[in-house]
Amino acid sequence: MKVYLIGVGMGNRETMTTGALAAVGECPVLVGAPRLLEPWQEGHECVPLIAAADIAEFMGTRKEGPIGVLLSGDVGFYSGAKSLWPLLERYEVETFPGISSLSYFCARLRTPWQDAAVVSAHGRAHNAAGEIQCHEKTFVLTGGNARAQDICKELAARGLGEVRISVGERLSYPDERIVTGPAAELAGEEFDSLAVLLAENPSPLVRPWNAPGLPDQGFLRGDVPMTKEEVRALVLSKLRPQPQHVAWDVGAGTGSVSVELALACPAGRVYAVERKPEALDLLKRNKRRFGVQNLEIVDGTAPEALKGLPAPDRVFLGGTSGSLEEILRLVFCKNPEARVVCTAVTLETVGEAARYFSGLGEADMVQLSVTHTRQAGRYHLMDAQNPVWIFSGEGRT
């Protein structure tokens, strides 16, 4: 039996290819979402089904074809065709591509789309605002709990309210609506749950180079302690951050690790926890200096200040004020699989950290000594920094 998987474009038959139109004409039976079946009620038996398993089960009840399955947009772009192909292997399947919402919308906006990051927040959890934060151009399929106005509100909350947003509703239909403006402005609008969005961010968050270890002189310091460049590079290596991670920097000081984490997690969020006024001021200034809008500064003392934060994927403990055990307990309560890295320079902290980290998964303890040189006349002398212990490990489920 023949089965046609037909991309119908935006829904208006004018956006269908001639091949797709001919395939629909051949099929006495059409299957698909009710919206897609509406134009084809006359001359066809229309069966409203959406789930791939339900469609495959229906095919098993029929002996004659061809049967056409109508799929919105293009069959290769977040389409149900992906789930259907393996379920229909015993049939003679022919696939007809369609016009995707991405290509249609960008054509309406007169902008190319080959340079756009593509995100689907329709029916799935996705940090769309985080993706917009780290790309110059981002296309988003919205829906569910990630409507266009929700994404605009999140962008405004991140300090990205000036990002240019275009939202398209009911594309290709007579009541098509396209709105363009700053994210902060569109956050007050109401958009359809099945809208598409294109964001243009002229200043995306990017690391100046791929590896961690920003130069120490790039940070504003004052008299606040700072995790130095070489130690910081190893700390980031041990943390193994990913772009979408939520990270905590506890005892953030000047924010050197916070900034590195924010650059390493451009689609995520970093929370820098600090209680000293001078350090908090430097944190704010270094945040502005490096343009890391995904860095949030938390004024408070751990572990109390951590209780209201979202569950972390990665945690750096640069200063615990004697509360290491309580902090670790709270971290693993929020996320049993979190990865934690802690630095220690005093023998007392080294002993305490060794006890607690030895019980973690992938426990690792490294002592790092760094010596720079300084010039004295025509000579260069060794200028050793204090040895630093670096502990790392993961929770166990």
Short mmCIF file of C-alpha atoms in Angstrom, two decimals:
data_model
loop_
_atom_site.label_atom_id
_atom_site.label_comp_id
_atom_site.label_asym_id
_atom_site.label_seq_id
_atom_site.Cartn_x
_atom_site.Cartn_y
_atom_site.Cartn_z
CA MET A 1 0.00 0.00 0.00
CA LYS A 2 1.20 3.49 -0.83
CA VAL A 3 1.44 6.14 1.89
CA TYR A 4 2.22 9.77 1.12
CA LEU A 5 3.75 12.01 3.81
CA ILE A 6 2.85 15.46 2.57
CA GLY A 7 4.30 18.74 3.83
CA VAL A 8 1.49 21.27 3.41
CA GLY A 9 3.49 24.39 4.25
CA MET A 10 1.76 26.99 6.39
CA GLY A 11 -1.74 25.54 5.84
CA ASN A 12 -2.90 27.79 3.02
CA ARG A 13 -2.81 25.66 -0.14
CA GLU A 14 -1.03 28.48 -1.97
CA THR A 15 2.09 27.62 0.03
CA MET A 16 2.05 23.98 -1.13
CA THR A 17 4.25 22.67 -3.93
CA THR A 18 2.62 21.37 -7.10
CA GLY A 19 3.88 17.89 -6.20
CA ALA A 20 2.21 18.05 -2.79
CA LEU A 21 -1.06 19.26 -4.35
CA ALA A 22 -1.02 16.42 -6.86
CA ALA A 23 -0.35 13.89 -4.08
CA VAL A 24 -3.34 15.16 -2.08
CA GLY A 25 -5.49 14.84 -5.21
CA GLU A 26 -4.53 11.16 -5.54
CA CYS A 27 -5.54 10.24 -1.99
CA PRO A 28 -9.16 9.29 -1.23
CA VAL A 29 -8.20 9.21 2.47
CA LEU A 30 -6.33 11.99 4.28
CA VAL A 31 -5.00 11.84 7.84
CA GLY A 32 -3.69 14.69 9.99
CA ALA A 33 -4.42 17.46 12.45
CA PRO A 34 -7.93 18.96 12.16
CA ARG A 35 -6.54 22.37 11.09
CA LEU A 36 -4.70 20.79 8.17
CA LEU A 37 -7.71 18.74 7.06
CA GLU A 38 -10.15 21.69 6.95
CA PRO A 39 -9.54 22.69 3.29
CA TRP A 40 -9.90 19.10 2.04
CA GLN A 41 -13.27 17.96 3.39
CA GLU A 42 -14.90 17.72 -0.03
CA GLY A 43 -13.90 14.68 -2.07
CA HIS A 44 -11.80 13.06 0.70
CA GLU A 45 -12.37 10.92 3.76
CA CYS A 46 -10.64 13.00 6.43
CA VAL A 47 -9.41 11.23 9.57
CA PRO A 48 -8.23 13.56 12.39
CA LEU A 49 -5.17 11.93 13.97
CA ILE A 50 -1.96 13.52 15.26
CA ALA A 51 0.14 10.99 17.23
CA ALA A 52 2.47 8.87 15.07
CA ALA A 53 1.42 5.64 16.82
CA ASP A 54 -2.26 6.37 16.17
CA ILE A 55 -1.58 7.08 12.49
CA ALA A 56 0.43 3.86 12.11
CA GLU A 57 -2.34 1.88 13.80
CA PHE A 58 -4.92 3.39 11.43
CA MET A 59 -2.80 2.39 8.41
CA GLY A 60 -3.01 -1.21 9.60
CA THR A 61 -6.80 -1.13 9.23
CA ARG A 62 -6.66 -0.14 5.55
CA LYS A 63 -5.78 -2.32 2.57
CA GLU A 64 -5.95 0.16 -0.29
CA GLY A 65 -4.12 3.39 -0.88
CA PRO A 66 -2.71 5.77 -1.43
CA ILE A 67 -3.36 7.34 1.96
CA GLY A 68 -2.06 10.85 2.54
CA VAL A 69 -0.71 12.07 5.86
CA LEU A 70 -0.77 15.88 6.05
CA LEU A 71 2.07 17.43 8.03
CA SER A 72 2.46 21.13 8.76
CA GLY A 73 5.38 23.06 7.32
CA ASP A 74 8.21 20.94 5.94
CA VAL A 75 8.57 17.22 6.69
CA GLY A 76 12.22 17.72 7.72
CA PHE A 77 11.70 20.62 10.12
CA TYR A 78 10.41 19.59 13.57
CA SER A 79 7.84 17.42 11.82
CA GLY A 80 5.90 14.31 12.76
CA ALA A 81 7.52 12.63 9.75
CA LYS A 82 10.54 11.80 11.91
CA SER A 83 8.43 9.51 14.11
CA LEU A 84 6.36 8.13 11.24
CA TRP A 85 9.13 6.95 8.92
CA PRO A 86 10.28 4.03 11.13
CA LEU A 87 6.66 3.02 11.88
CA LEU A 88 5.70 2.82 8.20
CA GLU A 89 8.61 0.75 6.90
CA ARG A 90 6.33 -2.05 5.60
CA TYR A 91 4.50 0.40 3.31
CA GLU A 92 5.57 2.09 0.11
CA VAL A 93 6.19 5.57 1.52
CA GLU A 94 6.73 8.65 -0.60
CA THR A 95 7.57 11.96 1.04
CA PHE A 96 6.74 15.41 -0.32
CA PRO A 97 8.60 18.38 1.23
CA GLY A 98 6.83 21.60 2.10
CA ILE A 99 7.66 25.21 2.93
CA SER A 100 8.80 25.54 6.55
CA SER A 101 7.70 28.34 8.85
CA LEU A 102 11.37 29.33 9.05
CA SER A 103 11.78 29.92 5.32
CA TYR A 104 8.33 31.50 4.93
CA PHE A 105 8.71 33.90 7.86
CA CYS A 106 12.22 35.02 6.91
CA ALA A 107 11.03 35.61 3.35
CA ARG A 108 8.24 37.84 4.71
CA LEU A 109 10.83 39.72 6.79
CA ARG A 110 13.22 39.96 3.82
CA THR A 111 16.08 38.43 5.76
CA PRO A 112 18.23 35.33 5.11
CA TRP A 113 17.95 32.42 7.51
CA GLN A 114 21.10 30.40 6.82
CA ASP A 115 22.81 32.24 9.69
CA ALA A 116 20.01 31.70 12.22
CA ALA A 117 20.15 29.41 15.25
CA VAL A 118 16.97 27.31 15.22
CA VAL A 119 15.11 26.48 18.42
CA SER A 120 11.84 24.67 19.06
CA ALA A 121 10.13 25.58 22.32
CA HIS A 122 6.84 24.10 21.08
CA GLY A 123 5.77 21.22 23.31
CA ARG A 124 9.18 20.89 24.94
CA ALA A 125 11.30 22.54 27.64
CA HIS A 126 13.89 24.84 26.11
CA ASN A 127 15.80 27.90 27.23
CA ALA A 128 14.86 30.05 24.24
CA ALA A 129 15.95 33.31 25.92
CA GLY A 130 19.35 31.78 26.63
CA GLU A 131 19.78 30.82 22.97
CA ILE A 132 18.84 34.34 21.88
CA GLN A 133 21.37 35.70 24.36
CA CYS A 134 24.27 33.93 22.63
CA HIS A 135 23.35 34.20 18.93
CA GLU A 136 23.07 37.15 16.56
CA LYS A 137 19.96 35.68 14.96
CA THR A 138 17.62 33.09 16.47
CA PHE A 139 14.42 31.56 15.10
CA VAL A 140 12.03 30.08 17.68
CA LEU A 141 8.96 27.92 17.27
CA THR A 142 6.90 28.99 20.28
CA GLY A 143 4.07 27.22 22.05
CA GLY A 144 2.87 25.77 25.34
CA ASN A 145 4.60 27.44 28.27
CA ALA A 146 7.03 29.28 25.99
CA ARG A 147 4.82 31.79 24.21
CA ALA A 148 6.35 34.72 22.35
CA GLN A 149 5.43 37.21 25.09
CA ASP A 150 6.97 34.93 27.76
CA ILE A 151 10.26 34.81 25.87
CA CYS A 152 10.20 38.62 25.53
CA LYS A 153 9.59 38.98 29.28
CA GLU A 154 12.54 36.71 30.05
CA LEU A 155 14.77 38.69 27.69
CA ALA A 156 13.78 41.93 29.42
CA ALA A 157 14.52 40.35 32.81
CA ARG A 158 18.02 39.45 31.57
CA GLY A 159 18.70 43.04 30.54
CA LEU A 160 18.11 42.26 26.87
CA GLY A 161 14.95 44.29 26.42
CA GLU A 162 16.38 46.14 23.39
CA VAL A 163 16.85 42.94 21.33
CA ARG A 164 14.81 43.27 18.12
CA ILE A 165 11.99 40.71 17.98
CA SER A 166 9.65 39.80 15.12
CA VAL A 167 6.64 37.59 15.85
CA GLY A 168 4.47 35.93 13.20
CA GLU A 169 0.96 34.53 13.75
CA ARG A 170 -1.37 32.66 11.39
CA LEU A 171 1.26 32.71 8.65
CA SER A 172 -0.10 32.51 5.08
CA TYR A 173 -3.75 32.98 6.14
CA PRO A 174 -5.80 36.12 5.37
CA ASP A 175 -5.51 37.22 9.02
CA GLU A 176 -1.72 36.78 9.09
CA ARG A 177 -0.09 39.11 11.65
CA ILE A 178 3.58 40.08 11.90
CA VAL A 179 4.77 42.41 14.67
CA THR A 180 8.32 43.77 15.13
CA GLY A 181 9.79 45.72 18.04
CA PRO A 182 12.07 45.63 21.10
CA ALA A 183 11.60 42.63 23.40
CA ALA A 184 10.63 44.87 26.32
CA GLU A 185 7.85 46.41 24.25
CA LEU A 186 6.46 43.13 22.90
CA ALA A 187 6.49 41.57 26.39
CA GLY A 188 3.19 43.37 27.00
CA GLU A 189 1.51 41.96 23.88
CA GLU A 190 -0.61 38.82 23.62
CA PHE A 191 0.37 36.32 20.93
CA ASP A 192 -1.12 33.09 19.66
CA SER A 193 0.29 29.91 21.21
CA LEU A 194 1.40 28.72 17.74
CA ALA A 195 3.45 31.74 16.75
CA VAL A 196 7.01 31.92 15.43
CA LEU A 197 9.66 34.39 16.55
CA LEU A 198 12.86 35.78 15.05
CA ALA A 199 15.29 37.55 17.40
CA GLU A 200 18.18 39.74 16.25
CA ASN A 201 20.76 40.39 18.95
CA PRO A 202 23.58 42.72 17.81
CA SER A 203 25.76 41.93 20.83
CA PRO A 204 25.58 38.18 21.55
CA LEU A 205 27.46 36.77 24.51
CA VAL A 206 30.61 35.03 23.24
CA ARG A 207 33.89 33.99 24.83
CA PRO A 208 36.86 35.92 23.36
CA TRP A 209 38.58 32.56 22.77
CA ASN A 210 37.60 28.92 23.30
CA ALA A 211 39.66 28.08 26.39
CA PRO A 212 39.11 29.48 29.92
CA GLY A 213 41.69 31.64 31.64
CA LEU A 214 40.95 35.32 31.05
CA PRO A 215 43.95 37.51 31.94
CA ASP A 216 43.95 38.68 35.57
CA GLN A 217 44.53 42.26 34.49
CA GLY A 218 41.22 42.22 32.64
CA PHE A 219 39.30 42.24 35.94
CA LEU A 220 38.71 45.12 38.33
CA ARG A 221 40.08 43.94 41.70
CA GLY A 222 40.48 46.44 44.50
CA ASP A 223 41.48 44.65 47.72
CA VAL A 224 39.07 41.74 47.20
CA PRO A 225 40.58 38.24 46.82
CA MET A 226 40.46 36.80 43.31
CA THR A 227 40.90 33.30 41.89
CA LYS A 228 43.95 33.78 39.68
CA GLU A 229 44.17 33.02 35.98
CA GLU A 230 45.95 29.64 36.08
CA VAL A 231 43.89 28.33 39.00
CA ARG A 232 40.72 29.62 37.35
CA ALA A 233 41.52 27.79 34.12
CA LEU A 234 41.90 24.50 35.99
CA VAL A 235 38.75 25.15 38.04
CA LEU A 236 36.74 25.62 34.83
CA SER A 237 38.27 22.47 33.39
CA LYS A 238 37.24 20.49 36.48
CA LEU A 239 33.73 22.00 36.48
CA ARG A 240 33.09 20.90 32.86
CA PRO A 241 30.34 23.48 32.22
CA GLN A 242 27.98 23.15 29.26
CA PRO A 243 26.27 26.03 27.41
CA GLN A 244 22.82 25.51 28.98
CA HIS A 245 23.93 24.89 32.59
CA VAL A 246 22.79 26.66 35.73
CA ALA A 247 25.88 27.41 37.83
CA TRP A 248 26.55 28.80 41.31
CA ASP A 249 29.70 30.66 42.36
CA VAL A 250 29.64 30.72 46.16
CA GLY A 251 31.96 33.30 47.72
CA ALA A 252 32.34 34.97 44.33
CA GLY A 253 34.73 37.77 45.37
CA THR A 254 35.59 39.90 42.34
CA GLY A 255 33.61 37.55 40.11
CA SER A 256 36.47 36.18 38.02
CA VAL A 257 35.06 32.63 38.13
CA SER A 258 31.49 33.94 37.79
CA VAL A 259 32.41 35.75 34.57
CA GLU A 260 34.24 32.70 33.19
CA LEU A 261 31.19 30.53 33.99
CA ALA A 262 28.82 33.03 32.38
CA LEU A 263 30.92 32.97 29.20
CA ALA A 264 31.01 29.15 29.30
CA CYS A 265 27.22 28.90 29.82
CA PRO A 266 25.85 31.48 27.36
CA ALA A 267 22.45 29.77 27.18
CA GLY A 268 22.34 29.17 30.95
CA ARG A 269 22.36 31.23 34.15
CA VAL A 270 25.09 31.92 36.69
CA TYR A 271 24.44 33.03 40.26
CA ALA A 272 27.31 34.79 42.05
CA VAL A 273 26.78 34.67 45.82
CA GLU A 274 28.72 37.20 47.90
CA ARG A 275 28.17 39.06 51.20
CA LYS A 276 30.93 41.70 51.35
CA PRO A 277 29.88 45.18 50.09
CA GLU A 278 33.19 45.92 48.35
CA ALA A 279 33.11 42.58 46.54
CA LEU A 280 29.48 43.08 45.52
CA ASP A 281 30.40 46.41 43.97
CA LEU A 282 33.28 44.83 42.04
CA LEU A 283 31.00 42.00 40.91
CA LYS A 284 28.58 44.52 39.40
CA ARG A 285 31.38 46.41 37.69
CA ASN A 286 33.00 43.25 36.26
CA LYS A 287 29.60 42.05 35.07
CA ARG A 288 29.23 45.28 33.08
CA ARG A 289 32.85 45.13 31.92
CA PHE A 290 32.40 41.70 30.29
CA GLY A 291 28.75 42.15 29.25
CA VAL A 292 27.58 38.92 30.88
CA GLN A 293 23.82 39.50 31.21
CA ASN A 294 23.28 35.87 32.23
CA LEU A 295 25.13 36.55 35.50
CA GLU A 296 22.92 37.31 38.50
CA ILE A 297 24.48 38.71 41.68
CA VAL A 298 23.08 37.43 44.98
CA ASP A 299 23.76 39.46 48.12
CA GLY A 300 23.89 37.04 51.05
CA THR A 301 25.67 34.35 53.00
CA ALA A 302 25.65 30.66 52.11
CA PRO A 303 23.87 28.39 52.74
CA GLU A 304 20.89 30.67 53.50
CA ALA A 305 21.31 32.71 50.31
CA LEU A 306 21.28 29.52 48.21
CA LYS A 307 17.89 28.21 49.29
CA GLY A 308 15.88 30.31 46.83
CA LEU A 309 18.13 29.67 43.82
CA PRO A 310 17.25 27.23 41.03
CA ALA A 311 18.87 23.79 41.16
CA PRO A 312 22.49 23.99 39.94
CA ASP A 313 24.26 21.80 37.42
CA ARG A 314 27.66 23.14 38.44
CA VAL A 315 28.86 24.74 41.70
CA PHE A 316 32.14 26.47 42.51
CA LEU A 317 32.95 27.02 46.16
CA GLY A 318 35.52 29.77 46.43
CA GLY A 319 34.63 30.65 50.01
CA THR A 320 32.36 28.77 52.42
CA SER A 321 33.01 30.55 55.75
CA GLY A 322 33.12 27.21 57.56
CA SER A 323 29.79 25.98 56.14
CA LEU A 324 31.09 23.49 53.59
CA GLU A 325 29.05 20.53 54.86
CA GLU A 326 25.78 22.49 54.99
CA ILE A 327 26.36 23.94 51.52
CA LEU A 328 27.09 20.55 49.97
CA ARG A 329 24.03 19.04 51.63
CA LEU A 330 21.83 21.80 50.13
CA VAL A 331 23.46 21.49 46.68
CA PHE A 332 22.80 17.74 46.46
CA CYS A 333 19.32 18.14 47.88
CA LYS A 334 18.49 20.44 44.96
CA ASN A 335 20.34 18.33 42.38
CA PRO A 336 21.77 14.94 43.41
CA GLU A 337 23.84 14.85 40.20
CA ALA A 338 25.44 18.30 40.54
CA ARG A 339 29.18 18.65 39.96
CA VAL A 340 31.08 20.69 42.58
CA VAL A 341 34.57 22.17 42.64
CA CYS A 342 36.11 23.74 45.75
CA THR A 343 39.42 25.55 46.28
CA ALA A 344 41.32 25.64 49.56
CA VAL A 345 44.46 27.48 50.71
CA THR A 346 44.44 26.83 54.48
CA LEU A 347 45.29 23.47 56.08
CA GLU A 348 42.01 23.51 57.99
CA THR A 349 39.92 23.90 54.80
CA VAL A 350 42.06 21.30 53.01
CA GLY A 351 41.34 18.75 55.73
CA GLU A 352 37.62 19.52 55.80
CA ALA A 353 37.28 19.40 52.00
CA ALA A 354 39.27 16.14 51.75
CA ARG A 355 36.84 14.49 54.18
CA TYR A 356 33.70 15.53 52.34
CA PHE A 357 34.88 15.20 48.75
CA SER A 358 36.29 11.69 49.30
CA GLY A 359 32.70 10.50 49.57
CA LEU A 360 31.59 11.96 46.23
CA GLY A 361 31.54 10.36 42.80
CA GLU A 362 34.54 11.02 40.53
CA ALA A 363 36.34 12.54 43.52
CA ASP A 364 39.54 14.33 42.55
CA MET A 365 42.05 16.28 44.67
CA VAL A 366 44.79 18.32 43.01
CA GLN A 367 47.38 20.65 44.48
CA LEU A 368 48.50 23.45 42.15
CA SER A 369 51.55 25.67 42.59
CA VAL A 370 52.06 28.60 40.22
CA THR A 371 55.23 30.66 39.96
CA HIS A 372 55.48 33.78 37.82
CA THR A 373 58.58 35.80 37.14
CA ARG A 374 59.15 39.44 37.96
CA GLN A 375 61.89 41.68 36.69
CA ALA A 376 64.48 43.18 39.01
CA GLY A 377 66.83 45.33 37.00
CA ARG A 378 68.30 43.11 34.29
CA TYR A 379 67.36 39.94 36.21
CA HIS A 380 64.14 37.90 36.47
CA LEU A 381 63.21 36.52 39.89
CA MET A 382 60.74 33.74 40.79
CA ASP A 383 57.52 35.07 42.33
CA ALA A 384 55.60 32.12 43.76
CA GLN A 385 51.89 32.26 44.57
CA ASN A 386 50.37 30.37 47.48
CA PRO A 387 49.71 26.69 46.69
CA VAL A 388 46.03 25.97 46.05
CA TRP A 389 44.17 22.70 46.54
CA ILE A 390 41.37 22.01 44.07
CA PHE A 391 38.73 19.45 45.03
CA SER A 392 36.09 18.20 42.60
CA GLY A 393 33.37 15.60 42.65
CA GLU A 394 29.77 14.74 41.79
CA GLY A 395 26.73 13.72 43.76
CA ARG A 396 25.52 10.16 43.67
CA THR A 397 21.95 9.13 42.87
#
